[in-house]
Tab-separated table of C-alpha atoms and ligand atoms in Angstrom:
chain	number	residue	atom	x	y	z
A	2	MET	CA	25.128	-162.128	63.959
A	3	HIS	CA	24.586	-159.189	61.627
A	4	GLN	CA	22.293	-156.561	63.041
A	5	ILE	CA	20.847	-153.506	61.402
A	6	ASN	CA	20.392	-150.559	63.670
A	7	ILE	CA	17.365	-148.909	62.130
A	8	GLY	CA	17.673	-145.810	64.319
A	9	GLU	CA	21.301	-145.187	63.260
A	10	ASP	CA	20.488	-145.947	59.643
A	11	LEU	CA	17.658	-143.477	59.636
A	12	ARG	CA	19.704	-140.765	61.281
A	13	GLY	CA	22.599	-141.378	58.901
A	14	LYS	CA	20.317	-140.949	55.866
A	15	ASN	CA	18.797	-137.884	57.529
A	16	ARG	CA	22.255	-136.381	58.025
A	17	GLU	CA	23.060	-136.795	54.319
A	18	ILE	CA	19.898	-134.952	53.279
A	19	ALA	CA	20.568	-132.299	55.941
A	20	GLU	CA	23.957	-131.672	54.266
A	21	GLU	CA	22.207	-131.220	50.910
A	22	ASN	CA	19.848	-128.703	52.558
A	23	ARG	CA	22.809	-126.875	54.074
A	24	GLU	CA	24.483	-126.626	50.641
A	25	MET	CA	21.266	-125.430	49.034
A	26	LEU	CA	20.718	-122.737	51.675
A	27	LYS	CA	24.337	-121.650	51.493
A	28	LYS	CA	24.219	-121.429	47.711
A	29	HIS	CA	21.300	-119.026	47.955
A	30	GLY	CA	22.888	-117.080	50.825
A	31	ILE	CA	20.030	-117.919	53.176
A	32	PHE	CA	20.549	-117.807	56.943
A	33	SER	CA	18.344	-120.353	58.750
A	34	LEU	CA	17.198	-121.192	62.245
A	35	ASN	CA	15.338	-124.220	63.604
A	36	LEU	CA	12.980	-123.309	66.500
A	37	MET	CA	12.232	-126.148	68.900
A	38	SER	CA	10.231	-126.440	72.101
A	39	ALA	CA	7.483	-128.316	73.900
A	40	PRO	CA	3.992	-127.568	72.563
A	41	GLY	CA	2.781	-124.150	73.701
A	42	ALA	CA	6.116	-122.639	74.759
A	43	GLY	CA	5.572	-119.786	72.320
A	44	LYS	CA	7.353	-120.521	69.028
A	45	THR	CA	4.561	-119.142	66.862
A	46	SER	CA	4.009	-116.166	69.193
A	47	LEU	CA	7.701	-115.324	68.975
A	48	LEU	CA	7.614	-115.358	65.184
A	49	VAL	CA	4.395	-113.301	65.002
A	50	LYS	CA	5.806	-110.726	67.441
A	51	SER	CA	9.313	-110.433	66.094
A	52	LEU	CA	9.065	-110.857	62.324
A	53	PRO	CA	7.468	-107.425	61.817
A	54	MET	CA	10.518	-105.958	63.580
A	55	ILE	CA	12.894	-107.160	60.811
A	56	THR	CA	10.852	-107.353	57.590
A	57	ASP	CA	12.104	-103.880	56.619
A	58	ARG	CA	15.649	-105.272	56.479
A	59	TYR	CA	15.357	-108.925	55.523
A	60	ARG	CA	13.217	-111.022	53.199
A	61	ILE	CA	11.797	-113.710	55.497
A	62	GLY	CA	10.454	-117.196	54.877
A	63	VAL	CA	8.927	-119.525	57.483
A	64	ILE	CA	8.443	-123.280	57.339
A	65	GLU	CA	5.748	-124.354	59.781
A	66	GLY	CA	5.846	-127.912	61.016
A	67	ASP	CA	2.722	-129.332	62.629
A	68	ILE	CA	1.240	-132.769	63.148
A	69	GLN	CA	-2.164	-131.474	62.025
A	70	THR	CA	-3.824	-128.195	60.962
A	71	THR	CA	-2.539	-125.033	59.295
A	72	ARG	CA	-3.326	-122.848	62.304
A	73	ASP	CA	0.222	-121.656	62.978
A	74	ALA	CA	0.855	-121.012	59.278
A	75	GLU	CA	-2.239	-118.823	59.153
A	76	ARG	CA	-1.064	-116.829	62.206
A	77	VAL	CA	2.375	-116.274	60.694
A	78	LYS	CA	1.049	-115.440	57.204
A	79	LYS	CA	-0.660	-112.382	58.670
A	80	THR	CA	2.778	-110.825	59.203
A	81	GLY	CA	3.150	-110.786	55.412
A	82	VAL	CA	6.069	-113.233	55.179
A	83	GLU	CA	6.300	-116.271	52.898
A	84	VAL	CA	5.009	-119.367	54.752
A	85	TYR	CA	5.234	-123.017	53.796
A	86	GLN	CA	3.266	-125.517	55.852
A	87	ILE	CA	4.407	-129.095	56.494
A	88	GLN	CA	1.815	-131.393	58.063
A	89	THR	CA	3.661	-134.430	59.336
A	90	GLY	CA	0.495	-136.529	59.753
A	91	GLY	CA	1.433	-137.869	63.151
A	92	VAL	CA	5.230	-137.712	63.002
A	93	CYS	CA	6.539	-135.905	66.107
A	94	HIS	CA	9.404	-133.957	64.439
A	95	LEU	CA	10.512	-132.443	61.163
A	96	ASP	CA	13.236	-134.311	59.294
A	97	ALA	CA	15.685	-133.216	56.624
A	98	ALA	CA	13.684	-134.776	53.771
A	99	MET	CA	10.609	-132.764	54.715
A	100	ILE	CA	12.669	-129.583	54.684
A	101	HIS	CA	14.250	-130.627	51.404
A	102	SER	CA	10.912	-130.771	49.616
A	103	ALA	CA	9.869	-127.467	51.229
A	104	LEU	CA	13.076	-125.859	49.909
A	105	HIS	CA	12.147	-127.004	46.399
A	106	SER	CA	8.764	-125.261	46.758
A	107	LEU	CA	10.046	-121.943	48.111
A	108	ASP	CA	11.526	-119.172	45.950
A	109	LEU	CA	14.971	-119.327	47.546
A	110	ASP	CA	16.304	-116.396	45.572
A	111	ALA	CA	13.699	-114.235	47.276
A	112	LEU	CA	14.802	-115.017	50.854
A	113	ASP	CA	17.473	-113.805	53.272
A	114	ILE	CA	16.356	-115.616	56.447
A	115	LEU	CA	14.452	-118.850	56.857
A	116	PHE	CA	12.833	-119.766	60.183
A	117	ILE	CA	11.643	-123.299	60.715
A	118	GLU	CA	9.082	-123.869	63.482
A	119	ASN	CA	9.510	-127.509	64.466
A	120	VAL	CA	6.743	-129.743	65.781
A	121	GLY	CA	6.098	-129.094	69.480
A	122	ASN	CA	8.004	-131.832	71.307
A	123	LEU	CA	10.955	-131.750	73.719
A	124	VAL	CA	12.572	-134.962	72.503
A	125	CYS	CA	12.387	-136.001	68.835
A	126	PRO	CA	13.098	-132.686	67.030
A	127	ALA	CA	16.531	-132.548	68.707
A	128	GLU	CA	17.492	-135.880	67.143
A	129	PHE	CA	17.052	-134.772	63.549
A	130	GLU	CA	19.392	-132.319	61.882
A	131	LEU	CA	17.751	-130.187	59.229
A	132	GLY	CA	20.796	-128.483	57.740
A	133	VAL	CA	20.250	-125.039	59.265
A	134	ASP	CA	22.802	-122.573	60.691
A	135	GLY	CA	21.575	-122.912	64.242
A	136	ARG	CA	19.050	-124.393	66.565
A	137	VAL	CA	17.068	-122.273	69.006
A	138	MET	CA	15.182	-123.727	71.910
A	139	LEU	CA	12.283	-122.057	73.718
A	140	MET	CA	11.273	-123.033	77.191
A	141	SER	CA	8.351	-121.346	78.880
A	142	ILE	CA	8.582	-120.788	82.593
A	143	THR	CA	5.278	-122.657	83.065
A	144	GLU	CA	6.984	-125.935	82.124
A	145	GLY	CA	8.910	-126.394	85.387
A	146	ASP	CA	12.519	-125.580	86.252
A	147	ASP	CA	13.495	-129.265	86.386
A	148	LYS	CA	13.254	-129.782	82.620
A	149	PRO	CA	16.858	-129.156	81.408
A	150	LYS	CA	18.270	-132.279	83.043
A	151	LYS	CA	15.185	-134.328	82.125
A	152	TYR	CA	15.472	-133.440	78.433
A	153	PRO	CA	19.160	-132.736	78.015
A	154	LEU	CA	19.542	-133.365	74.278
A	155	MET	CA	17.583	-130.338	73.132
A	156	PHE	CA	19.564	-128.132	75.517
A	157	SER	CA	22.871	-129.563	74.373
A	158	GLU	CA	22.023	-129.189	70.666
A	159	SER	CA	20.810	-125.584	70.889
A	160	ARG	CA	22.868	-122.460	70.439
A	161	LEU	CA	20.314	-120.209	72.089
A	162	LEU	CA	17.811	-120.868	74.873
A	163	VAL	CA	14.898	-118.471	75.143
A	164	PHE	CA	13.037	-118.447	78.444
A	165	ASN	CA	9.592	-117.293	77.378
A	166	LYS	CA	6.561	-116.094	79.371
A	167	ILE	CA	8.661	-114.335	82.008
A	168	ASP	CA	5.639	-112.062	82.565
A	169	LEU	CA	4.227	-115.038	84.519
A	170	LEU	CA	7.216	-115.455	86.820
A	171	GLU	CA	5.475	-114.090	89.893
A	172	HIS	CA	2.599	-116.542	89.452
A	173	VAL	CA	4.531	-119.800	89.199
A	174	ASP	CA	7.143	-121.613	91.236
A	175	PHE	CA	9.908	-121.460	88.705
A	176	ASP	CA	13.495	-120.875	89.787
A	177	LEU	CA	14.941	-119.119	86.745
A	178	GLN	CA	18.523	-119.147	88.118
A	179	LYS	CA	18.315	-122.876	88.809
A	180	ALA	CA	16.999	-123.617	85.303
A	181	LYS	CA	19.752	-121.467	83.788
A	182	ALA	CA	22.441	-123.168	85.843
A	183	GLU	CA	21.177	-126.628	84.778
A	184	ALA	CA	21.055	-125.585	81.136
A	185	ALA	CA	24.612	-124.227	81.375
A	186	GLU	CA	25.827	-127.450	82.983
A	187	ILE	CA	24.458	-129.417	80.029
A	188	ASN	CA	25.698	-126.921	77.466
A	189	PRO	CA	28.272	-124.378	78.722
A	190	GLU	CA	28.200	-122.571	75.351
A	191	ILE	CA	24.446	-121.966	75.329
A	192	GLU	CA	23.342	-118.339	75.106
A	193	ILE	CA	20.240	-117.348	77.055
A	194	ILE	CA	17.583	-114.682	76.578
A	195	ASP	CA	14.698	-113.962	78.975
A	196	LEU	CA	11.629	-112.965	77.033
A	197	SER	CA	7.944	-112.318	77.104
A	198	CYS	CA	5.997	-112.395	73.887
A	199	ARG	CA	3.149	-110.853	75.887
A	200	THR	CA	4.900	-107.733	77.166
A	201	GLY	CA	7.607	-107.566	74.484
A	202	GLU	CA	10.405	-107.713	77.080
A	203	GLY	CA	13.503	-109.309	75.568
A	204	LEU	CA	12.316	-109.043	71.961
A	205	GLU	CA	15.064	-106.519	71.162
A	206	ASN	CA	17.672	-108.932	72.548
A	207	TRP	CA	16.243	-111.693	70.376
A	208	ILE	CA	16.463	-109.491	67.277
A	209	SER	CA	20.062	-108.444	68.120
A	210	TRP	CA	20.973	-112.094	68.613
A	211	ILE	CA	19.529	-113.010	65.206
A	212	GLU	CA	21.343	-110.148	63.484
A	213	GLY	CA	24.657	-110.896	65.235
A	214	PHE	CA	24.530	-114.574	64.323
A	215	TYR	CA	23.359	-113.763	60.771
A	216	LYS	CA	26.387	-111.524	60.316
A	217	SER	CA	28.763	-114.129	61.716
A	218	CYS	CA	27.365	-116.740	59.279
A	219	ARG	CA	26.850	-114.618	56.168
A	220	GLY	CA	29.312	-111.769	56.680
B	310	LIG	N1	1.544	-115.092	79.317
B	310	LIG	C1	2.190	-115.391	78.184
B	310	LIG	N2	1.610	-116.195	77.264
B	310	LIG	C2	2.270	-116.454	76.151
B	310	LIG	C3	3.553	-115.915	75.881
B	310	LIG	N3	4.000	-116.397	74.676
B	310	LIG	C4	3.003	-117.173	74.217
B	310	LIG	N4	1.965	-117.218	75.086
B	310	LIG	C5	0.713	-117.978	74.942
B	310	LIG	O1	1.028	-119.367	74.984
B	310	LIG	C6	0.164	-120.099	74.117
B	310	LIG	C7	0.955	-120.964	73.158
B	310	LIG	O2	1.729	-120.098	72.309
B	310	LIG	P1	2.174	-120.553	70.849
B	310	LIG	O3	2.918	-119.414	70.272
B	310	LIG	O4	1.034	-121.116	70.080
B	310	LIG	O5	3.209	-121.752	71.227
B	310	LIG	P2	3.864	-122.844	70.276
B	310	LIG	O6	3.016	-124.075	70.408
B	310	LIG	O7	5.245	-123.067	70.820
B	310	LIG	O8	3.914	-122.299	68.868
B	310	LIG	C8	-0.716	-119.065	73.414
B	310	LIG	O9	-1.952	-118.994	74.078
B	310	LIG	C9	0.052	-117.776	73.590
B	310	LIG	O10	-0.779	-116.632	73.619
B	310	LIG	C10	4.145	-115.044	76.856
B	310	LIG	O11	5.277	-114.552	76.739
B	310	LIG	N5	3.408	-114.840	77.969
B	311	LIG	MG1	3.252	-123.109	67.095
């Protein structure tokens, strides 16, 4: 019996469009990162805090993915960077086609770095390639140190794991070493940064990581 695997078909089509995005970004010399996390881990906070630290050196664009509202886009716009909002209307992740139409709306010749804030969700965003240089995952220490093994795909697909909200460590039962060990078991290559958007601790490391990776991708 002939069966069509809709999931595989969808992901195959997505991968093709992701490759077109990759080519388009490469052609314009744009370095790009896909930020993923559960809702509330601090993706928008990280952008708002760190973009002003690099806008003197790079021309930045941000694609904001949300199910509803333009709230995050409005927060990020205040930093003065170019922001494009995607409202998925219920879809729990960004896909390559959504990014493709965003790329056609942005002035790509005017950008050096593109950040994509994915929809807050620990599962679906990891399944859809967008065509970027790297994926970054944020996990806040209020989410529980058992999450890496419960949601392994996002950990295995990410190049960098940012543990955010470390200012709250003394208030929650979160074993940072245990969470790091689990993440490293899933993905031995993963790089890790401890950070607090609230106190600013770790922001310099995040900026150095971006610049190091940027240079390795774009010379
Ligand atoms: N205590 C603390 N709160 C944070 C930190 N980073 C973000 N938050 C708060 O967490 C909430 C969700 O942050 P947001 O950036 O909107 O998360 P997003 O949904 O991943 O974009 C907001 O109320 C932030 O002020 C942090 O490092 N420490
Ligand atoms: Mg957000």
